[in-house]
XYZ file of C-alpha atoms in Angstrom:
611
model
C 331.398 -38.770 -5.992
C 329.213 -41.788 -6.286
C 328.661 -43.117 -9.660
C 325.153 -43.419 -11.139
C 325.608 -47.040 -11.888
C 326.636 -47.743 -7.572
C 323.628 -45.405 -6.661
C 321.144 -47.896 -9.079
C 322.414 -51.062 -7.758
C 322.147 -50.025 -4.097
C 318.332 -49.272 -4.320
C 317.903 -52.329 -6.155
C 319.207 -54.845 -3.736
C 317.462 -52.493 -1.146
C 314.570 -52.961 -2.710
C 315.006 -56.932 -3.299
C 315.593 -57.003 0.684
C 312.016 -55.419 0.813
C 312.345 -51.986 0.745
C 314.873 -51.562 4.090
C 317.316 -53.157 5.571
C 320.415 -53.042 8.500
C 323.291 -51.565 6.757
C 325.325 -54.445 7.776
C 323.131 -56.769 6.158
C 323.080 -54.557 2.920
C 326.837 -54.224 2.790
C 327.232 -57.671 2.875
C 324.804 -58.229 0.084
C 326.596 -55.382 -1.966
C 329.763 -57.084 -1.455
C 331.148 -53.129 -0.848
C 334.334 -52.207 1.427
C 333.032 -49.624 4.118
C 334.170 -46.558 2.471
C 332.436 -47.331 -0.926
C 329.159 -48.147 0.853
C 329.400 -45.140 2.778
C 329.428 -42.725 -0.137
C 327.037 -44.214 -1.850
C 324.780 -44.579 0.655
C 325.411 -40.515 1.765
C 324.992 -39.646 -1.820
C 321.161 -41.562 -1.924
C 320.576 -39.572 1.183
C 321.261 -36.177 -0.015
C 319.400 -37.145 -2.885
C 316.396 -37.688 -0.528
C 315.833 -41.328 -2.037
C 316.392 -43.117 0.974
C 316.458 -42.578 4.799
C 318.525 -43.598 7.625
C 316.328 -45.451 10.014
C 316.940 -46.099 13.709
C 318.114 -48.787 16.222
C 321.524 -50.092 16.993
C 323.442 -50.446 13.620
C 321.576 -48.324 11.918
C 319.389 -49.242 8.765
C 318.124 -47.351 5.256
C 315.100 -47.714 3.476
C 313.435 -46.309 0.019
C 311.747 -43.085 0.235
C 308.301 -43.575 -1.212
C 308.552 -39.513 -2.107
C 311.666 -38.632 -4.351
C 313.749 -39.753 -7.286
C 314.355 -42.806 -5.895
C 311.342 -44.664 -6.014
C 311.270 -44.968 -9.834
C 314.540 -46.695 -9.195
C 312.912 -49.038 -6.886
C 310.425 -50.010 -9.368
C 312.964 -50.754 -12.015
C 314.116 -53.414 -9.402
C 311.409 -55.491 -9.346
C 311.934 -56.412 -13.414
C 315.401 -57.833 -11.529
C 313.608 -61.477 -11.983
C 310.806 -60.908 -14.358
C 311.589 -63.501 -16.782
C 312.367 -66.064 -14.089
C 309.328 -65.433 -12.030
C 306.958 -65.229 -14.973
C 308.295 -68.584 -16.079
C 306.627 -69.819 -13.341
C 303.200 -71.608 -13.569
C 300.475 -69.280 -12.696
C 298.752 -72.091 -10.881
C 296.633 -69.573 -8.485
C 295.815 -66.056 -7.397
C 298.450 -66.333 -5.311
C 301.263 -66.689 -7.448
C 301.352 -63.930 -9.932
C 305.231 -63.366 -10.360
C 306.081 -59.842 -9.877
C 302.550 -57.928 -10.324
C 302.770 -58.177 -6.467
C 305.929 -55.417 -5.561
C 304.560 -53.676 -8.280
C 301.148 -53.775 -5.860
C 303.542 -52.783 -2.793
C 304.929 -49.921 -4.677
C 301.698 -48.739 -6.021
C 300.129 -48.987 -2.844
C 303.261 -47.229 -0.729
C 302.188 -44.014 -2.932
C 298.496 -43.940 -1.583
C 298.965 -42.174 1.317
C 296.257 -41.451 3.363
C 293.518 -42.040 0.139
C 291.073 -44.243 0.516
C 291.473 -47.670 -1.389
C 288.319 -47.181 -3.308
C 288.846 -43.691 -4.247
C 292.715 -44.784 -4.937
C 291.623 -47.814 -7.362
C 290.029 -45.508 -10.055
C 292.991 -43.576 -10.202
C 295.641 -46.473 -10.719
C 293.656 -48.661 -12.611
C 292.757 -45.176 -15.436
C 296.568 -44.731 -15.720
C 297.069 -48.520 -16.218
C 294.383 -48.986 -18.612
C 295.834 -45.112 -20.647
C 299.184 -46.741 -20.548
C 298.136 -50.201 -22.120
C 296.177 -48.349 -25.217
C 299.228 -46.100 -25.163
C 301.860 -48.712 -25.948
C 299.635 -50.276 -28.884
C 298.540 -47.187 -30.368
C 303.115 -46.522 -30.326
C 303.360 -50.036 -31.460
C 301.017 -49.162 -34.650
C 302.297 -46.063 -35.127
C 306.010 -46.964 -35.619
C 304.775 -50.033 -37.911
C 302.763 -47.189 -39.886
C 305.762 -44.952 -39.983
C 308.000 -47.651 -41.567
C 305.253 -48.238 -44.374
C 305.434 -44.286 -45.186
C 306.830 -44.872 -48.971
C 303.710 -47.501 -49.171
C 301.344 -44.904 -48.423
C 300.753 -45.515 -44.753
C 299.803 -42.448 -42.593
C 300.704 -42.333 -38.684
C 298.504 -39.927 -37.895
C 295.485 -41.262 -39.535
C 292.527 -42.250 -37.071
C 291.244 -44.754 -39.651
C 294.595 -46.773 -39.782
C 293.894 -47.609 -35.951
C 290.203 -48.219 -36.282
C 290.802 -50.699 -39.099
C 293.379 -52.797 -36.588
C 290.958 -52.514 -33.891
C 293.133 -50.399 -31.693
C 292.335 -47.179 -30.182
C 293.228 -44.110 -31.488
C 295.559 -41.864 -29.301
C 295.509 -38.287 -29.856
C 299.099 -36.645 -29.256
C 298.052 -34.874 -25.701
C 296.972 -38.266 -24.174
C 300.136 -40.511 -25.616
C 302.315 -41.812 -22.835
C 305.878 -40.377 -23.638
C 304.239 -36.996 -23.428
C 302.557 -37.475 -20.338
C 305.721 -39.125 -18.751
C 307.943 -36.035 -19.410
C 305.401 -34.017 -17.760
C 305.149 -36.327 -14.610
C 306.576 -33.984 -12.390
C 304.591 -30.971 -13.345
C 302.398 -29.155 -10.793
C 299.565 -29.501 -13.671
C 299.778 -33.386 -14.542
C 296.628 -33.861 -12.989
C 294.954 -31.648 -15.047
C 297.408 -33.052 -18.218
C 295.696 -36.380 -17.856
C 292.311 -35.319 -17.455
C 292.942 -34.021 -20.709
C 294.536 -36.815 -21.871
C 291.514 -39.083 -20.839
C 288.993 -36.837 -22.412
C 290.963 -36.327 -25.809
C 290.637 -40.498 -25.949
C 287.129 -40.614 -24.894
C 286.456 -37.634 -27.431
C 287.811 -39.807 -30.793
C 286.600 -43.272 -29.674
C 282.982 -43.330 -29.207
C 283.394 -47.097 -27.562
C 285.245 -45.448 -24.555
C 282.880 -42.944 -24.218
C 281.790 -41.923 -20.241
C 284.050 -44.963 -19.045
C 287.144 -43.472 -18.276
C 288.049 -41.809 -14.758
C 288.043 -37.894 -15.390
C 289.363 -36.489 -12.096
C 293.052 -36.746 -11.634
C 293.285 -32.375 -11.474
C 291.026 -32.789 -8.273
C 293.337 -30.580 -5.335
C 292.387 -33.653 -2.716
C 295.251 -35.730 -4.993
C 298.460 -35.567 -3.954
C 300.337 -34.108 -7.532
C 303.767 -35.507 -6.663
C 302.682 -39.203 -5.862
C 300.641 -38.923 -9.028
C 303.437 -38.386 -11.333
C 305.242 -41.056 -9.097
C 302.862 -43.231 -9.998
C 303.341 -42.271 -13.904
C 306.783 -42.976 -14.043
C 305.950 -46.919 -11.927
C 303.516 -47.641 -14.376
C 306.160 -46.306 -17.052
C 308.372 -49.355 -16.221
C 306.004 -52.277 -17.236
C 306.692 -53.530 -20.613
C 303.512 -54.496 -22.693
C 304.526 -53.360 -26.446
C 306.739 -56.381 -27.243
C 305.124 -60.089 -28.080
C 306.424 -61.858 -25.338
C 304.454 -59.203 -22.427
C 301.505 -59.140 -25.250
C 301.723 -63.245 -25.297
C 301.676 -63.175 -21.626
C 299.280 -60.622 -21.341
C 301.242 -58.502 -18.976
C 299.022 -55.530 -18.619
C 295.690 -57.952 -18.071
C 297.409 -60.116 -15.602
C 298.472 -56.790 -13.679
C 294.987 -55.595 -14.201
C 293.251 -58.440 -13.043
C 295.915 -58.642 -9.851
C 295.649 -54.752 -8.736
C 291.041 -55.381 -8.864
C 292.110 -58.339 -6.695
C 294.393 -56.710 -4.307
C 291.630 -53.425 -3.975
C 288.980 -55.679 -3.325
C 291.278 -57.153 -0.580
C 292.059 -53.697 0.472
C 288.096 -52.511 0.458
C 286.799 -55.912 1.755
C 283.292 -56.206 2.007
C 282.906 -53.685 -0.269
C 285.547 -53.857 -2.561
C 284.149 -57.590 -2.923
C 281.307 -56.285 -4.808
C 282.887 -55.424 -8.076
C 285.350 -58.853 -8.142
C 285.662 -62.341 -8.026
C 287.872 -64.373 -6.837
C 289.779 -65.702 -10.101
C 289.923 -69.206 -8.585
C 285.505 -69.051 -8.652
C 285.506 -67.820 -11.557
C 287.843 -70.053 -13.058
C 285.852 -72.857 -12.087
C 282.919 -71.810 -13.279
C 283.638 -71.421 -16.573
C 285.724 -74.653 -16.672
C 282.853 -76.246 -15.832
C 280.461 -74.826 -18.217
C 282.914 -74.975 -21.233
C 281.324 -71.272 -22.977
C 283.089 -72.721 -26.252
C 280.658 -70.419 -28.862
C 277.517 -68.663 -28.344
C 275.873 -65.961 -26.211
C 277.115 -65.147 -23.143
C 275.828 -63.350 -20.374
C 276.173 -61.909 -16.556
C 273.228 -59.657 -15.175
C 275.748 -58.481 -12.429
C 279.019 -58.569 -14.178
C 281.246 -56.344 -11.921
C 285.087 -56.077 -13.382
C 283.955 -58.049 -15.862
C 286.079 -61.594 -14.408
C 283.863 -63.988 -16.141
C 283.948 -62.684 -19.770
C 287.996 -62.432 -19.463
C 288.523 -65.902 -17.991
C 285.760 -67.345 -20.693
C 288.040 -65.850 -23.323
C 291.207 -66.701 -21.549
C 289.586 -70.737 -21.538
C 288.818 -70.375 -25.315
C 292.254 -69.057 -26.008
C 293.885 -72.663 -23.423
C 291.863 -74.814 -25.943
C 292.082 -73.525 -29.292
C 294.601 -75.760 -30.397
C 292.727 -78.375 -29.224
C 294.102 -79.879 -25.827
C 291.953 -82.140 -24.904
C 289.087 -81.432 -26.752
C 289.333 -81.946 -30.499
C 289.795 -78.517 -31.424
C 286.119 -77.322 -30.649
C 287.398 -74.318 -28.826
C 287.115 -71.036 -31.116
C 286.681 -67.905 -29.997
C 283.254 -67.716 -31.256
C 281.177 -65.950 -28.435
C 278.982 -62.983 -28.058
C 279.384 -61.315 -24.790
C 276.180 -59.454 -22.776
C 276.585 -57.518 -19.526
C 274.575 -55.230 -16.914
C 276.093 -53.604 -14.144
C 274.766 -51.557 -11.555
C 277.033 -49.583 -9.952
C 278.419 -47.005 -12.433
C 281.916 -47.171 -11.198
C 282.207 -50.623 -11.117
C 280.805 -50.523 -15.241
C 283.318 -48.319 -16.275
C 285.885 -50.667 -14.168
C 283.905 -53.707 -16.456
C 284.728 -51.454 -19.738
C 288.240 -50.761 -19.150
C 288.990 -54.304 -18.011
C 287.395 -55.797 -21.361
C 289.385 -53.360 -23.604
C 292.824 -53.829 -21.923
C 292.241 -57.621 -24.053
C 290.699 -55.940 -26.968
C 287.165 -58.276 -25.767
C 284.289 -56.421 -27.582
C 281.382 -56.562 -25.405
C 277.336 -55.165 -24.947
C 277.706 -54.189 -21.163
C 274.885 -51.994 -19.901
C 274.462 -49.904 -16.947
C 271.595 -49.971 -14.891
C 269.691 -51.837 -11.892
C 269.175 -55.737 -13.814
C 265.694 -56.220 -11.993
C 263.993 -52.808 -12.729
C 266.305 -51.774 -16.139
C 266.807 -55.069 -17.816
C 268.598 -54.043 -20.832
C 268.873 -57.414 -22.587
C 265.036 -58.151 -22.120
C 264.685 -60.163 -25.019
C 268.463 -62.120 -24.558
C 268.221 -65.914 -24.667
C 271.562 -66.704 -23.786
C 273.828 -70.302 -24.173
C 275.576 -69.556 -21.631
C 275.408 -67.396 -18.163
C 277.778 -67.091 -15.265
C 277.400 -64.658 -12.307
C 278.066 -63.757 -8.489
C 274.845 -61.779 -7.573
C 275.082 -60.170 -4.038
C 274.349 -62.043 -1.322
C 271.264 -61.834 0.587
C 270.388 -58.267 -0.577
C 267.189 -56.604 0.949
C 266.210 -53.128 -0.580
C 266.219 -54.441 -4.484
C 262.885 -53.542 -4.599
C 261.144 -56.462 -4.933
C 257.692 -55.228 -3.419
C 257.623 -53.101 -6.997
C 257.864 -56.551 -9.416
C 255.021 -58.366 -8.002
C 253.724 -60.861 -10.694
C 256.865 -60.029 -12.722
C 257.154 -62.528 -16.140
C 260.674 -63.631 -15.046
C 259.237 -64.796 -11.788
C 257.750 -68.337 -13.779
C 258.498 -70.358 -9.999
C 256.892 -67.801 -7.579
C 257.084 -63.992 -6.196
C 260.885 -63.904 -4.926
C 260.486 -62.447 -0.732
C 260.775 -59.167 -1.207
C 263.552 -59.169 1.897
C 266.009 -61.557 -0.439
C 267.046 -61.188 -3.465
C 268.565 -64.615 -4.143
C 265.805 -66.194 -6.042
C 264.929 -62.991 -7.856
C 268.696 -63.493 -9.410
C 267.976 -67.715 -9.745
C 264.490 -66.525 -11.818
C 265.719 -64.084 -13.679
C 268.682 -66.185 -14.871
C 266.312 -69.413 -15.748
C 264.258 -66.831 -17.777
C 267.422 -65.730 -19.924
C 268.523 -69.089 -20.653
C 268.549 -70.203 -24.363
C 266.202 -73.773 -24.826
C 269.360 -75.882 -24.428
C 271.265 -73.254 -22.369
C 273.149 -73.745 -18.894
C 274.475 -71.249 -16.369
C 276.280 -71.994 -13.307
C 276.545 -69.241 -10.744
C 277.106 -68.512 -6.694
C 274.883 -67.820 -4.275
C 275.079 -67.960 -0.309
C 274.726 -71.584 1.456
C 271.063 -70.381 2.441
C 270.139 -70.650 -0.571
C 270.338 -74.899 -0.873
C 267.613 -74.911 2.034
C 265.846 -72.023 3.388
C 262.580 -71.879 3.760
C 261.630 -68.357 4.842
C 259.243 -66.548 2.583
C 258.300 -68.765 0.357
C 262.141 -69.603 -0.959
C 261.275 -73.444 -0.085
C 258.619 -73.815 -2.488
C 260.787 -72.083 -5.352
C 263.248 -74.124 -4.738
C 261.204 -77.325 -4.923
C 259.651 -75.691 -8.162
C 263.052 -75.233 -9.659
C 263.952 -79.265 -8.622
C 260.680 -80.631 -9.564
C 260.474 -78.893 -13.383
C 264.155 -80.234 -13.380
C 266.217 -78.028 -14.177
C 268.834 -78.476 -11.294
C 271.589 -79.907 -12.891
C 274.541 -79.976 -10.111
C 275.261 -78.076 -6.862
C 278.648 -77.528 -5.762
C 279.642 -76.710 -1.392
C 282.408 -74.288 -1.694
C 284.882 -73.694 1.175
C 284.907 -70.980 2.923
C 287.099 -67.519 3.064
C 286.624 -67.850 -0.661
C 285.466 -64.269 -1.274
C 287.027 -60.778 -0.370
C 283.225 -59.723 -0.050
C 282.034 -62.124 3.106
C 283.287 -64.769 5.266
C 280.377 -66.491 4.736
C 280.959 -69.753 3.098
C 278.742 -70.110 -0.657
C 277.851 -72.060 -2.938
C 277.281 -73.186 -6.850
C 274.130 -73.718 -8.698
C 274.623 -75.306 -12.181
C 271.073 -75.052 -14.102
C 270.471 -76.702 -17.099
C 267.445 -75.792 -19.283
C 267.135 -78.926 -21.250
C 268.973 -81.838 -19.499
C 268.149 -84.624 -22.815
C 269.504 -82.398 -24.496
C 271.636 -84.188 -26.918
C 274.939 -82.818 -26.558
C 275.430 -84.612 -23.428
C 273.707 -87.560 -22.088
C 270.297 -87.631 -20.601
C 270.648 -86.465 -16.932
C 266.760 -86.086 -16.099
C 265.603 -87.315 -12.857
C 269.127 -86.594 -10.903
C 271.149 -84.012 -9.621
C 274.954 -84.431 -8.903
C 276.322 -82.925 -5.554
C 279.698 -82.336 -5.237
C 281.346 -81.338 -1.753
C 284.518 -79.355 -2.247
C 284.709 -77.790 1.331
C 287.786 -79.306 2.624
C 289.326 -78.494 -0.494
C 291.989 -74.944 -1.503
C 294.526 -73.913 0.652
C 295.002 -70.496 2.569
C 297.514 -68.036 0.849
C 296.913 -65.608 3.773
C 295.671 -65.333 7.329
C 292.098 -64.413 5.591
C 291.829 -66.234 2.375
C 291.400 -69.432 0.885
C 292.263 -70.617 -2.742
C 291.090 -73.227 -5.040
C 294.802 -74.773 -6.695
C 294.436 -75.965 -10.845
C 294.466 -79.534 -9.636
C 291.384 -78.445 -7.357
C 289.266 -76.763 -10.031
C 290.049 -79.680 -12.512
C 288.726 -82.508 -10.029
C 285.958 -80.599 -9.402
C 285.349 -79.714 -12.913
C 286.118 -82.844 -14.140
C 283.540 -84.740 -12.388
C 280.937 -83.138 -13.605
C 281.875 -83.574 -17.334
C 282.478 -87.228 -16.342
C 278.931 -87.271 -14.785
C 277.220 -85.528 -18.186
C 279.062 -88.283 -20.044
C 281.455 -86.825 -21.585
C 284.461 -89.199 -22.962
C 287.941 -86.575 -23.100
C 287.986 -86.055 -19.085
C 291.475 -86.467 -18.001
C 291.730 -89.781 -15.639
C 294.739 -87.563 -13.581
C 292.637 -84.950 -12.776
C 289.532 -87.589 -11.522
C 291.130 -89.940 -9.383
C 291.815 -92.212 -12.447
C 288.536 -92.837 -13.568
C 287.064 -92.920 -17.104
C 283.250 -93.007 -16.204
C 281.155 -91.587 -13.185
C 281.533 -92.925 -10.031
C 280.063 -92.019 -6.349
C 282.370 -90.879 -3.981
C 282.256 -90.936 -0.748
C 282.470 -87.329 1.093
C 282.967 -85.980 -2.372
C 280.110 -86.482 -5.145
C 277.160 -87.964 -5.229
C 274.636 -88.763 -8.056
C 271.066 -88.833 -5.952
C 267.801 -89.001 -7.626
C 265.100 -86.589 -7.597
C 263.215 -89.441 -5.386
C 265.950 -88.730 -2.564
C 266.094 -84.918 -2.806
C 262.133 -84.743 -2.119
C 263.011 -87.421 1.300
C 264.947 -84.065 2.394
C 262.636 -81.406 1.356
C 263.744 -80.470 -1.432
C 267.081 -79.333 0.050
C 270.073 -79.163 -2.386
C 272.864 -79.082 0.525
C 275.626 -81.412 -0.798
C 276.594 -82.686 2.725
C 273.121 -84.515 3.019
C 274.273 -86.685 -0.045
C 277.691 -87.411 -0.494
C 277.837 -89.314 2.992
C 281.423 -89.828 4.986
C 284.192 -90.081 3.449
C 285.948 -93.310 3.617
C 287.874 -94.249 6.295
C 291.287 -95.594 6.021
C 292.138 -98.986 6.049
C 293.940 -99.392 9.513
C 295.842 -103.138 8.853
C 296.625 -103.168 12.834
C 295.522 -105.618 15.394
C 292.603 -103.979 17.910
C 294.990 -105.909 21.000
C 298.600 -103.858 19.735
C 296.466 -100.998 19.008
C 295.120 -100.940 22.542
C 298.698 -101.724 23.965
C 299.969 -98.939 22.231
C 297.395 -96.340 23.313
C 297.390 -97.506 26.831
C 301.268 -96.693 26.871
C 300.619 -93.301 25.156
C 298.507 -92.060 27.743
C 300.406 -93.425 30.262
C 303.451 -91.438 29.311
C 301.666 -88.690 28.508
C 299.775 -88.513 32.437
C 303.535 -88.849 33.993
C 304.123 -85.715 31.456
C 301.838 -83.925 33.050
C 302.566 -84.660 36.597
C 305.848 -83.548 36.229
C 305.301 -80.752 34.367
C 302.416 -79.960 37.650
C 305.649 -80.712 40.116
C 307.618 -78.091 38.634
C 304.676 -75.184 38.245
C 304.126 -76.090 41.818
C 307.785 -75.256 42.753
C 308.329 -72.378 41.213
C 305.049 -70.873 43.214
C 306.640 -72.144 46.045
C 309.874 -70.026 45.031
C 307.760 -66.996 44.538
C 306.282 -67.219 47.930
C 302.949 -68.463 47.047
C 303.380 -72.297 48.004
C 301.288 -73.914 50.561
């Protein structure tokens, strides 16, 4: 009879091989005689974890449905502290959030990803309050003699951590997992939590007893998410459950595309926004917050420089957070996301340009990714609108309905940077010319970035960054009135798939860093800037222009009319050897091709099709 230990270590090197695998190529892994491998193998078979597969040789591979798939998951903590010793340099190198992705995803089924997300993302967000409510509670049950109560609501509130009641705490639901009624266990389970935490209230998913959801993949499911570790310091230093969090929006809004682009974006966009800005202290805001992205990675930059790297030790987490959301999904997506990190937050639901429900909000700071291009917002209803100081946005394009109402939200000395489609730098249709030229001439353009393109899950289309400044003398940098800098970044990132570009660290801090060297400020890293310590033009990269040479192109804020080529090489050989050489090249290369014309020719001839 195989032994439990042999049974564990042969769906764990399965699943390290991806999931399936020749047996040959397993054995050899296993380092098994025949016999032993055999068993074992028989044993996971009856057990209905795995599955013999076909072809010559023969081949297993892990049963999504079954025992063994909790197994499987256990196998991808194999490297967990190796892999998330790694630097987290991009989206695209997240350690081993990814097979827990593949696992996740193998027990959709046939669901829909956008139906699908609610239900992962609930349990991950019920199993991160879980773990800290169990941390608290075993902390309160060793102060007992002290006069410390575990089952006290107020014990939890005062730590700022959510209170739990017993039907919705983890361990219970996990020995319940394979129940026909789990469904119906963690609706419960959701509701008790919303019930005795008024915050949470309305924002968690409520549906998991629906008969559309396959009960045995759900508790499936339970016992995956029942392998990642968050209640110890080290996952809680690393944020574990955030980074999954943040990975799993990611993946659905890969899985959803134009859709699922709606609610997130792309860390790498968002990270350089608010790298750029610097939201150190003060009020900051997103009319179309999402997922919430730019409040996490705003707290996640004041958190980097807290200690002071690189910038004196200014960095405190100091900063009041404002949100409105649309889509009422996508807000209770925003909720959840913000309390996984404990970030308190005003978000609001409802449509920004009709509901405004920070109306009197002057923020410091505001970063966003409106929609692009949208049509049916309703403009034809805001005629004459106070946030429209520049002109009636088109009622056919939003884009300068989102650039107005942003300007009229800005504190006096506030800045916001945010994205908007490339049409934006230089349309002209509907009266978006003569906003724009508005926006220029009262001067508060500050910079405009070219992004590349494949950026976003939401559109191919490539975009690009406004930064707007409300008062550009205004003393905390120096005085930048009169000029705008353009930066082109569209040759820059690298694709981590067939379909997506990403901006690298070293990317986001050139980028970044320009622009702080261009405001004048003195602590820019010369590494990250191509060694310099003040502002300089560069050629096919940044430009300084003058508002003199923005109105000689209409007004037009498209980085590529400004920055000019960028530089040639220096090319130290003779024009005479250079011609010599080229000559021979082309030479060598036309006999190439005659032969290779010969021998086509031939082989027709062979096939009966020669002259």
């Amino acid at each position: 009879m195989a032994e439990q230990a042999q049974r564990d270590r042969f769906v764990e090197v399965l699943a390290e091989l991806g999931g399936s695998a020749g047996n040959g190529k397993l054995r050899e892994t296993l380092g098994w005689d025949e016999a032993l491998y055999e068993e074992v193998r028989q044993a996971l078979i009856d057990d209905g974890a795995i599955v013999p597969g076909r072809g010559r040789g023969g081949s297993v591979a892990i049963v999504a449905e079954g025992e063994g798939f909790p197994a499987a998951a256990k196998a991808a903590e194999v490297d967990r502290k190796v892999r998330a010793a790694r630097p987290n340099t991009s989206a695209a190198n997240v350690g081993y959030e990814a097979e827990l992705w593949r696992m996740a995803d193998a027990l959709r089924g046939s669901m829909d990803a956008a139906e699908y997300k609610h239900v992962v993302l609930g349990l991950i967000f019920l199993k991160y309050i879980s773990d800290a409510f169990e941390e608290m509670h075993a902390k309160l049950e060793a102060e007992q003699d002290q006069g410390a109560d575990p089952e006290d609501p107020d014990e939890y509130r005062a730590a700022n951590i959510f209170w739990v009641p017993p039907e919705a705490r983890w361990a219970h639901l996990k020995a319940q997992a394979r129940q026909s009624t789990i469904g119906q266990l963690v609706d419960d389970a959701m509701t008790g939590i919303e019930r005795d935490n008024s915050a949470l209230k309305g924002v968690l998913p409520k549906d998991y007893a629906r008969p559309a959801l396959d009960k045995t993949r759900l508790g499936q499911l339970i016992d995956l998410i029942s392998n990642i570790k968050v209640g110890d310091a080290e996952a809680r230093a690393k944020d574990v459950l955030g980074r999954i969090y943040e990975y799993f929006l990611s993946q659905f809004a890969s899985a959803e595309g134009k859709k699922g682009g709606e609610f997130y974006t792309p860390r790498c966009v968002v990270k350089l926004l608010v790298e750029m800005l610097e939201p150190y202290r003060g009020r900051v805001y997103d009319p179309c917050c999402g997922s919430s992205g730019m409040f996490v990675q705003s707290m996640e930059f004041i958190r980097a420089h807290a200690n002071g790297n690189g910038n004196g030790g200014k960095a405190k987490a100091d900063i009041s957070i404002y949100g409105q959301e649309s889509n009422y999904t996508t807000w209770r997506l925003a909720k959840m996301n913000l309390a996984i990190r404990g970030i308190d937050g005003q978000i609001a639901h409802g449509d920004t340009f009709h509901n405004d429900r920070h109306p009197d909000l002057k923020a410091d700071f505001i970063l966003a990714n409106p929609p692009f291009n949208i049509s049916d917002w309703g403009g034809e209803r805001l005629r004459g609108d106070k946030r429209w100081q520049y002109g009636d946005p088109p009622a056919g394009n939003a884009n300068f309905a989102w650039v107005q109402h942003i300007v009229h939200h800005l504190a006096p000395t506030g800045v916001a940077g945010f994205v908007l489609s490339n049409g934006s730098m230089s349309s002209n249709q509907s009266g978006e010319g003569e906003i724009r030229k508005k926006l220029i001439e009262d001067d508060v353009v500050d910079c405009m970035v070219a992004l590349p393109g494949q950026l976003f899950y939401s559109t191919q289309i490539p975009a690009c960054l406004w930064f707007l400044a409300r008062d550009r003398k205004n003393h905390k940098f120096r005085d930048r009135r009169g000029h705008v800098l353009f930066i082109d970044a569209r040759k820059m990132g690298l694709m981590v798939d067939r379909t997506h570009r990403d901006l690298s660290d070293e990317d986001i801090a050139r980028i970044a860093g320009m622009y702080h060297l261009w405001r004048g400020e003195k602590d820019v890293p010369p590494e990250s800037v191509d060694g310099l310590t003040a502002y300089e033009d560069i050629p096919g990269f940044c430009k300084a222009a003058s508002l003199e040479e923005i109105r000689k192109h209409g007004h037009v804020l498209t980085p590529g009319r400004y920055v000019g080529a960028e530089a040639a090489e220096q090319d130290d050989e003779p024009f005479a050897d250079k011609m010599a050489r080229l000559v021979a090249d082309l030479r060598a290369q036309q006999e190439e091709a005659a032969r290779l014309d010969a021998a086509i020719a031939a082989n027709l001839r062979e096939l009966g099709y020669g002259e």
